[in-house]
PDB file of C-alpha atoms in Angstrom:
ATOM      1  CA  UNK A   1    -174.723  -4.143  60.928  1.00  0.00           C
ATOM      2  CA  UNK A   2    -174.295  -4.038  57.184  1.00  0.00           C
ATOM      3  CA  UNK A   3    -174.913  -7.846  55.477  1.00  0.00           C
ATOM      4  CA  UNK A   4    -171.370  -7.547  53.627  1.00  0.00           C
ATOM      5  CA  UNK A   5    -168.585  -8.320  55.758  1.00  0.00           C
ATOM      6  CA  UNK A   6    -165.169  -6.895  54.912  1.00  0.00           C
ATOM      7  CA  UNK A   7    -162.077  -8.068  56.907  1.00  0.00           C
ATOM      8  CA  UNK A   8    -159.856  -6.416  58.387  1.00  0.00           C
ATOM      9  CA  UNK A   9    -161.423  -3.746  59.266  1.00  0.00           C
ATOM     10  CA  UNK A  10    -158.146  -1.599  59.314  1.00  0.00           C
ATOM     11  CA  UNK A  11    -154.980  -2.901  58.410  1.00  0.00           C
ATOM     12  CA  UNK A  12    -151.398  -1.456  58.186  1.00  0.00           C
ATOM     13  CA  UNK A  13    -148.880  -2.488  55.969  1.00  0.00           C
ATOM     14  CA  UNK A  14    -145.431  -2.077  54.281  1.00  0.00           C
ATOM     15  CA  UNK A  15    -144.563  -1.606  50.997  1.00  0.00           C
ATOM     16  CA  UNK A  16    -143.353  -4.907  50.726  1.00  0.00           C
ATOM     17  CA  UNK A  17    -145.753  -6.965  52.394  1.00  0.00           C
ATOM     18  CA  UNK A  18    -148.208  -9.172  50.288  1.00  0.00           C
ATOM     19  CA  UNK A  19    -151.762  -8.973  52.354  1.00  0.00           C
ATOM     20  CA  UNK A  20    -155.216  -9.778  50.985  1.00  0.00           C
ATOM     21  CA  UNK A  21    -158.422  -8.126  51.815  1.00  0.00           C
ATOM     22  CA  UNK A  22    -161.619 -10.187  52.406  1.00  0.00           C
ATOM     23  CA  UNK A  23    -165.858  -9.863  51.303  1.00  0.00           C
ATOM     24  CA  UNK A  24    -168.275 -11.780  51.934  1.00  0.00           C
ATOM     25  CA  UNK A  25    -172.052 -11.647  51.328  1.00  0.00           C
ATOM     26  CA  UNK A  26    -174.813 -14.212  52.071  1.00  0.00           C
ATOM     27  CA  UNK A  27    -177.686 -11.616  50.577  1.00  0.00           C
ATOM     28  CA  UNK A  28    -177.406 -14.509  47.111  1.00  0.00           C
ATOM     29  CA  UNK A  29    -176.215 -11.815  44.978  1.00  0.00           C
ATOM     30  CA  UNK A  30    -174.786 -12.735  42.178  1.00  0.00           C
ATOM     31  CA  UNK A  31    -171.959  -9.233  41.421  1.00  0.00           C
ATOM     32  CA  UNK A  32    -169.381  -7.688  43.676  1.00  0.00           C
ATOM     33  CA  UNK A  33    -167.807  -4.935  43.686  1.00  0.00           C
ATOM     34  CA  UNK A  34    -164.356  -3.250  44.649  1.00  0.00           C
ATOM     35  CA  UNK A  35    -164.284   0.415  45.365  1.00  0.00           C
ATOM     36  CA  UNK A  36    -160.867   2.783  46.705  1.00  0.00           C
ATOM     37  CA  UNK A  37    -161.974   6.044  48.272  1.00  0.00           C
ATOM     38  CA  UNK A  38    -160.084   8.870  49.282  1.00  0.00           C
ATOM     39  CA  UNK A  39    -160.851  11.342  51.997  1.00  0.00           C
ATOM     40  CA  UNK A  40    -163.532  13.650  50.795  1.00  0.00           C
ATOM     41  CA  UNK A  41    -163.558  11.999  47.422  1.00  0.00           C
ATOM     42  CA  UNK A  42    -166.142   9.660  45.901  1.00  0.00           C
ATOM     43  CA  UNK A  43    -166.020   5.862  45.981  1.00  0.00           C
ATOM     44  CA  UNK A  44    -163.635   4.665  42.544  1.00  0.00           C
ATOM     45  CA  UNK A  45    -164.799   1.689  41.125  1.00  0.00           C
ATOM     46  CA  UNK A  46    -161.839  -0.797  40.808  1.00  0.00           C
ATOM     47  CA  UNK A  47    -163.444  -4.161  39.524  1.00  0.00           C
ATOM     48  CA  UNK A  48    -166.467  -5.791  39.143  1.00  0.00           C
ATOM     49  CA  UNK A  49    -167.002  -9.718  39.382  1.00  0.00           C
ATOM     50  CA  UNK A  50    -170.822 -10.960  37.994  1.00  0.00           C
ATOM     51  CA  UNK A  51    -171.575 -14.746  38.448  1.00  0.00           C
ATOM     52  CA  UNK A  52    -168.129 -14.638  39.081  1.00  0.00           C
ATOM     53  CA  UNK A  53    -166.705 -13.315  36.453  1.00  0.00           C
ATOM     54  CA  UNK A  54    -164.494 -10.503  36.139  1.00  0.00           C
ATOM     55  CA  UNK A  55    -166.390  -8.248  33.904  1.00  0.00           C
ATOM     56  CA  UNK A  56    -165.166  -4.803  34.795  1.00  0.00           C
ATOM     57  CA  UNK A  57    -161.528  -3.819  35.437  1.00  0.00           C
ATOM     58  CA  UNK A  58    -160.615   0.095  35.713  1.00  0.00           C
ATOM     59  CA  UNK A  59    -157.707  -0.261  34.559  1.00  0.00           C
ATOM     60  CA  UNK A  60    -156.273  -0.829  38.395  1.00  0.00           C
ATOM     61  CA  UNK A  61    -152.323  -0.952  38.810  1.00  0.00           C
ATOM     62  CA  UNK A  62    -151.293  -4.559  38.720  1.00  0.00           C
ATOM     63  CA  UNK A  63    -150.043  -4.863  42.564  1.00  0.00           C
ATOM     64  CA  UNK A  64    -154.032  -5.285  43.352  1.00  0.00           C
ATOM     65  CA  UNK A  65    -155.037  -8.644  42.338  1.00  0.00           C
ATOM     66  CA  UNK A  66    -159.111  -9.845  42.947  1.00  0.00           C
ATOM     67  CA  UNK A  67    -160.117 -13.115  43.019  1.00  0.00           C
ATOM     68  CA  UNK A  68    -163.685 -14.077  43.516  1.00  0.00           C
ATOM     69  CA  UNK A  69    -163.624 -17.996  44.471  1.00  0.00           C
ATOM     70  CA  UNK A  70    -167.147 -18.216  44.646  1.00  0.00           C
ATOM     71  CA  UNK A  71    -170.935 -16.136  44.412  1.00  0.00           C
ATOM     72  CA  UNK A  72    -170.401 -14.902  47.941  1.00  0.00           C
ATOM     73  CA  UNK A  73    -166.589 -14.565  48.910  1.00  0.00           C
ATOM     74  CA  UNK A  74    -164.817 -11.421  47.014  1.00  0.00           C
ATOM     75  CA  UNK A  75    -160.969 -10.993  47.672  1.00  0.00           C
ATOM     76  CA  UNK A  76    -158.480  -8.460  47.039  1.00  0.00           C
ATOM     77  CA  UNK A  77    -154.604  -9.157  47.123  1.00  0.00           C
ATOM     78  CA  UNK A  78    -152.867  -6.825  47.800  1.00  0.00           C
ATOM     79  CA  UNK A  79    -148.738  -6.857  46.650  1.00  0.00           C
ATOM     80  CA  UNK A  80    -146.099  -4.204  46.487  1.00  0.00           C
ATOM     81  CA  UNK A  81    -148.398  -1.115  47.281  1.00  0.00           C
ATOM     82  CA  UNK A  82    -147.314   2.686  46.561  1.00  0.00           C
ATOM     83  CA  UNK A  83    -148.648   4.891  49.948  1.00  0.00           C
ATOM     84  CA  UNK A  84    -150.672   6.255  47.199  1.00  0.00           C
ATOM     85  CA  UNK A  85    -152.903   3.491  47.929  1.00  0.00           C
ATOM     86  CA  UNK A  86    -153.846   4.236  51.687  1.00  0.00           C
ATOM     87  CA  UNK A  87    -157.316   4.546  51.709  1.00  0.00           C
ATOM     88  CA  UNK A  88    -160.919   3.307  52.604  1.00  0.00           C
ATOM     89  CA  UNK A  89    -161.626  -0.086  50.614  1.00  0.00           C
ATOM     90  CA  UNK A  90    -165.092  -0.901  49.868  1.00  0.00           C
ATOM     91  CA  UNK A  91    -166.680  -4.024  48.663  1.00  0.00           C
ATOM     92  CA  UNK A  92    -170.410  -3.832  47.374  1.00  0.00           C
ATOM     93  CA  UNK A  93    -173.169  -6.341  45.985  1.00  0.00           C
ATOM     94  CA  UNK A  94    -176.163  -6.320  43.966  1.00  0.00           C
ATOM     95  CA  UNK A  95    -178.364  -8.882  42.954  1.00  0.00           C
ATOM     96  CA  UNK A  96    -176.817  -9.278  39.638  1.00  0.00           C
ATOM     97  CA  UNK A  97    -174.302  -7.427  37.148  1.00  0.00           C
ATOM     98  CA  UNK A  98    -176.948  -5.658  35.182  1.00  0.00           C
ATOM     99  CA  UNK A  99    -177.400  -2.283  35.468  1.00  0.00           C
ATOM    100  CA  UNK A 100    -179.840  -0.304  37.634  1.00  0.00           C
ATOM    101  CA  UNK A 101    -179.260  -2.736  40.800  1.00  0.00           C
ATOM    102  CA  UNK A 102    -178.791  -0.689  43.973  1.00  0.00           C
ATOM    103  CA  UNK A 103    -175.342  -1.569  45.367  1.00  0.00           C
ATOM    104  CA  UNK A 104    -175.152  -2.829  49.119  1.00  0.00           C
ATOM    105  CA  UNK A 105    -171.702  -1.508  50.912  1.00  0.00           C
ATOM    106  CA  UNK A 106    -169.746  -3.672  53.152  1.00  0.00           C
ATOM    107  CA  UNK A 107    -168.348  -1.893  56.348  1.00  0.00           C
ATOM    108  CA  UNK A 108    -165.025  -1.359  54.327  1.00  0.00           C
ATOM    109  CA  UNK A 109    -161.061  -1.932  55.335  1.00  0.00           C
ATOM    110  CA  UNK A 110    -158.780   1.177  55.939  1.00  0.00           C
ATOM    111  CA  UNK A 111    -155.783   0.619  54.721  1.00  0.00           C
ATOM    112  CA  UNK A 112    -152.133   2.165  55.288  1.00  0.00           C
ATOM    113  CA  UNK A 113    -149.355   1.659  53.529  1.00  0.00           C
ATOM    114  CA  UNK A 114    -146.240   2.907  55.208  1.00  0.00           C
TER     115      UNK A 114
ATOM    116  CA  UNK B   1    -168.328  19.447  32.824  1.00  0.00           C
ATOM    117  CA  UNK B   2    -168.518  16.320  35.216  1.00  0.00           C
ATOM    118  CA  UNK B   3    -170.716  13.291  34.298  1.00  0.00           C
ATOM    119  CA  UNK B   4    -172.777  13.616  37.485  1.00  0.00           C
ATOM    120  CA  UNK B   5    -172.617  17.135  39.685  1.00  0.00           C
ATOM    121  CA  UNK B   6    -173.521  17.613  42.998  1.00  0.00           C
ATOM    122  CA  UNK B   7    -173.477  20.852  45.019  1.00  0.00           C
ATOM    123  CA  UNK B   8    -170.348  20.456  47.621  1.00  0.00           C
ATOM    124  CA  UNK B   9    -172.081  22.189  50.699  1.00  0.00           C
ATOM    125  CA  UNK B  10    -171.778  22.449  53.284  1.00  0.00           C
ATOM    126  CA  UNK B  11    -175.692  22.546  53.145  1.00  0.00           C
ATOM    127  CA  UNK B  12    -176.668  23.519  56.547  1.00  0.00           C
ATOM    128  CA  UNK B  13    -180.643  23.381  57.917  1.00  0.00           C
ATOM    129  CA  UNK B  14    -182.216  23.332  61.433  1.00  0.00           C
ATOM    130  CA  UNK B  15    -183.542  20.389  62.888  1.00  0.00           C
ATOM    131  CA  UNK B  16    -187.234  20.184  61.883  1.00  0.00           C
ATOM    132  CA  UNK B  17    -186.953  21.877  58.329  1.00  0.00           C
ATOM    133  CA  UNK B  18    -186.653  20.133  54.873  1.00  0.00           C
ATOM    134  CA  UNK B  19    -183.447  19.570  53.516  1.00  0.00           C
ATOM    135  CA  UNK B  20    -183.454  19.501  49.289  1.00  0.00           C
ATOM    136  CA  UNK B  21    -180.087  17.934  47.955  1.00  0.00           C
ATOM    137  CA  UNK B  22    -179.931  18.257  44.025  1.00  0.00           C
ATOM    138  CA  UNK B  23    -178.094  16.447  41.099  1.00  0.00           C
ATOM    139  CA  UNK B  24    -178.208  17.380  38.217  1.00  0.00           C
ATOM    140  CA  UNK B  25    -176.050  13.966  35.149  1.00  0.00           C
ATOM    141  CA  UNK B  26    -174.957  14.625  31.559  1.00  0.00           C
ATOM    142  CA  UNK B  27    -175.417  11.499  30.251  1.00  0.00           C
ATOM    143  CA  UNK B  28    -179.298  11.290  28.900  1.00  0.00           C
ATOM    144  CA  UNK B  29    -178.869   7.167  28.866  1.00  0.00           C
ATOM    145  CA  UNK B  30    -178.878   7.381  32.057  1.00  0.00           C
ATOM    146  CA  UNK B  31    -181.700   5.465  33.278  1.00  0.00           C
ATOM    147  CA  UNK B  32    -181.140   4.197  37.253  1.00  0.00           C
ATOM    148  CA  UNK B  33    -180.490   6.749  39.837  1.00  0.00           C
ATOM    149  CA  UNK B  34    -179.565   6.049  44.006  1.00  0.00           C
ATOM    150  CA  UNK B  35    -178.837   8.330  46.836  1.00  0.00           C
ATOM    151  CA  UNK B  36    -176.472   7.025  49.073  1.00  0.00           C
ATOM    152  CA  UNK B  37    -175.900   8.260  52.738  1.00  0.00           C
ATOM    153  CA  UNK B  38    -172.354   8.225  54.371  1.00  0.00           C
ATOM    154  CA  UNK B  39    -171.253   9.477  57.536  1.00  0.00           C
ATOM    155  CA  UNK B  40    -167.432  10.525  58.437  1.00  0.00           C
ATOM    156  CA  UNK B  41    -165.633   7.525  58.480  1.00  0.00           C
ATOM    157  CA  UNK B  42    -167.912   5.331  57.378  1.00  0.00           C
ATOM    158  CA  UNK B  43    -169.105   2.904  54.548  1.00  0.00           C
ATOM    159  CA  UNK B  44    -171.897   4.599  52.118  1.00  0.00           C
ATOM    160  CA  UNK B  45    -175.640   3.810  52.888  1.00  0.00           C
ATOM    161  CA  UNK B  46    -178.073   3.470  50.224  1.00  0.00           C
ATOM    162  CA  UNK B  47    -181.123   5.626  51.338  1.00  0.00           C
ATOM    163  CA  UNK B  48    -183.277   5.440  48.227  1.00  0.00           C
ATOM    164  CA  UNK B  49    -183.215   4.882  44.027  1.00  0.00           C
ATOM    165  CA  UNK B  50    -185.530   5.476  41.505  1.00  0.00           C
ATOM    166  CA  UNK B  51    -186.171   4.663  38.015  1.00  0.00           C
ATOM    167  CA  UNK B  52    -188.734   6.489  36.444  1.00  0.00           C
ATOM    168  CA  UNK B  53    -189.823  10.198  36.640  1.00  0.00           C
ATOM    169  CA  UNK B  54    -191.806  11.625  39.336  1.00  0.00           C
ATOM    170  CA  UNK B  55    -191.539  11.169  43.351  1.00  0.00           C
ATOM    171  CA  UNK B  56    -190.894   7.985  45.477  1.00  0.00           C
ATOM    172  CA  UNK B  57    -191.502   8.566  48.642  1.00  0.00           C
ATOM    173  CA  UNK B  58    -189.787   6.230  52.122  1.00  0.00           C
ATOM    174  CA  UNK B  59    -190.708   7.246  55.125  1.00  0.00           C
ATOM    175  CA  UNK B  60    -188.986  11.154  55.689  1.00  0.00           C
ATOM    176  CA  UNK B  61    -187.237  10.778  51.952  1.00  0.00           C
ATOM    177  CA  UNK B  62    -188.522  11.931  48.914  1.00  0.00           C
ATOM    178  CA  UNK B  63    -186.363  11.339  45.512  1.00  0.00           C
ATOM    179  CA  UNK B  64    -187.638  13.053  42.774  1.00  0.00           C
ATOM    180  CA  UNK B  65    -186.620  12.512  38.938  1.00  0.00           C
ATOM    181  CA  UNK B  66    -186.999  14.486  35.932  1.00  0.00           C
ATOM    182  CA  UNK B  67    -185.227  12.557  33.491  1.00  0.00           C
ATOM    183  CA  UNK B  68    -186.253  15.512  30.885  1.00  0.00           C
ATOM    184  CA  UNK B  69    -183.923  18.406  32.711  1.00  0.00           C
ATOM    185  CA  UNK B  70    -182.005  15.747  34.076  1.00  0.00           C
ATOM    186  CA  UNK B  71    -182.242  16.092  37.789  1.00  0.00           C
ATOM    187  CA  UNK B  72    -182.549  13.828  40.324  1.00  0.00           C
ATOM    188  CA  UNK B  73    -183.246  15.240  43.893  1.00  0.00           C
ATOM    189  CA  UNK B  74    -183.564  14.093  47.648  1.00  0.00           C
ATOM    190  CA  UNK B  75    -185.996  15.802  49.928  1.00  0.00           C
ATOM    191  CA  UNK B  76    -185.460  15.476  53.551  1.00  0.00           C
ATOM    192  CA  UNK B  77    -188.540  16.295  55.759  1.00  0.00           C
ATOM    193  CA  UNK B  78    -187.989  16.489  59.205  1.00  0.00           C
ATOM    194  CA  UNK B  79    -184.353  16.717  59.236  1.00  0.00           C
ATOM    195  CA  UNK B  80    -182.887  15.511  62.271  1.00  0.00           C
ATOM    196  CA  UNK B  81    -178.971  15.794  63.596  1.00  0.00           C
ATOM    197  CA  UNK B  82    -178.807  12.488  62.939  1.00  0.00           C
ATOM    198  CA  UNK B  83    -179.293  12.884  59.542  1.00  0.00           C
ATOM    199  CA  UNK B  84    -175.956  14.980  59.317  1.00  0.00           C
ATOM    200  CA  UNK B  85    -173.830  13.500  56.540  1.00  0.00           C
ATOM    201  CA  UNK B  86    -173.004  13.455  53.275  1.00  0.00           C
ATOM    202  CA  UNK B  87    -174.830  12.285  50.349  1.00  0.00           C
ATOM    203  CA  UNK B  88    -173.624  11.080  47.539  1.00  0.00           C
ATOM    204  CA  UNK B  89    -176.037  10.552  44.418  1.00  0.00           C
ATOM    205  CA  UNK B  90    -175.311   7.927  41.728  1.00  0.00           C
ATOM    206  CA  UNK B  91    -176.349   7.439  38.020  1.00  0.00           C
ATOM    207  CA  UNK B  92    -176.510   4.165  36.360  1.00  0.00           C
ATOM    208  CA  UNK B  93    -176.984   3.269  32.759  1.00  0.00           C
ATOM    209  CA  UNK B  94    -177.995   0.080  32.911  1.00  0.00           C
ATOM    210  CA  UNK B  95    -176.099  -1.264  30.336  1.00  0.00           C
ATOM    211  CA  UNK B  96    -172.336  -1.406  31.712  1.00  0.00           C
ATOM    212  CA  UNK B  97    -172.640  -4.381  34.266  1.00  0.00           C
ATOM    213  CA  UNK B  98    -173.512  -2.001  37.340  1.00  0.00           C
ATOM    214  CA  UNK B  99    -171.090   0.517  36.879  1.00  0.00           C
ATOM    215  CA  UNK B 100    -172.606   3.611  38.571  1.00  0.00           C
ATOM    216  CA  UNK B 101    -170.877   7.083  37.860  1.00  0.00           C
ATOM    217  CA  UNK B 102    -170.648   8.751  41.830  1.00  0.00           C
ATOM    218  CA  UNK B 103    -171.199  12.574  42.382  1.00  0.00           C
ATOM    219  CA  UNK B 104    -168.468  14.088  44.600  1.00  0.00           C
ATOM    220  CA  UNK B 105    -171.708  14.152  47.453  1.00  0.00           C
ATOM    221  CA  UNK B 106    -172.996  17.133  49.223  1.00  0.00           C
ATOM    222  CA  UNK B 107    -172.164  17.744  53.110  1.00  0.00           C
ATOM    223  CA  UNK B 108    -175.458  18.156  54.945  1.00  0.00           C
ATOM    224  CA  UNK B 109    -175.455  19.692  58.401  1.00  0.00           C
ATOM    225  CA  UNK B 110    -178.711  19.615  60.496  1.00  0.00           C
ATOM    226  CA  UNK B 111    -178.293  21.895  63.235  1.00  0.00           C
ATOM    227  CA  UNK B 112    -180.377  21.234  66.626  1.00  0.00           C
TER     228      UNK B 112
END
């Protein structure tokens, strides 16, 4: 059992659906993480909240939205998605935003777009 | 040339030998480096990290670091099937809010 939580665990939607994704952490880190992988592929960093602030965007498509509404709950929203975007979604903490903190992965949330 | 480069695999070793996974980062700021462990359909693991040169040593892992030639290496003693996966190293700088730069992993294969 990993200490992030990440629901759903697997969750199929339409194109026009709005849906949200869900983190939490009780490890008191203060930085969290979204991450899109593709099959085979590395983990992409999308965003990265530190005392929850958004600090980091990579330049993600607009139709993902985060929201971090506190240290230990993370949130994606999720509006208008391409099926481009089916893949694993991870969510990751580390004791702060510095640098050189190792990163603790949540379980993650497949995701399918249809 | 990527930022961080991994050898794809698959590396394949019998159960009971050591298994050496290398990785080899362009950037010399680089200063924080992590080996993560992910099996098919899974979330990544972290396994170890390691900040300064030389070996750090958990149990059956062994990271080693030469920030010099930059490298950064796992050692698997032991291997087990269990340990079948693929690992995927990670280079930090330290100084862009814990953005790590991923390797595309290597596929290990520990054959009984």
């Amino acid at each position: 059992d990993t200490e992030v939580t990440q629901t759903p665990k697997h969750l199929v939607m339409g194109m026009t659906n709005k849906k949200s994704l869900k983190c939490e952490q009780h490890m008191g880190h203060r930085a969290m993480y979204w991450y899109k992988q593709k099959a085979k592929k590395p983990p992409e960093l999308m965003f990265v909240y530190s005392y929850e602030k958004l600090s980091i965007n990579e330049s993600v498509p607009s139709r993902f939205s985060p929201e971090c509404p506190n240290s230990s709950l993370l949130n994606l929203h999720l509006h208008a998605l391409q099926p481009e975007d089916s893949a694993l979604y991870l969510c990751a903490s580390s004791h702060d935003g510095q640098g050189g903190q190792p990163q603790h992965f949540g379980d993650g949330t497949r995701l399918s777009i249809l | 040339q990527k930022e961080v480069e991994q050898n794809s695999g698959p590396l394949s070793v019998p159960e009971g030998a050591i298994a050496s996974l290398n990785c080899t980062y362009s950037d010399r700021g680089s200063q924080s480096f992590f080996w993560y462990r992910q099996y098919s359909g899974k979330s990544p693991e972290l396994i170890m990290f390691i900040y300064s040169n030389g070996d750090k040593e958990d149990g059956r892992f062994t990271a080693q670091l030469n920030k010099a030639s930059q490298y950064v290496s796992l050692l698997i003693r032991d291997s087990q099937p269990s340990d079948s996966a693929t690992y995927l190293c990670a280079v930090n700088r330290n100084t862009n809010a814990g953005k790590s730069t991923f390797g595309d992993g290597t596929t290990l294969t520990v054959k009984p």
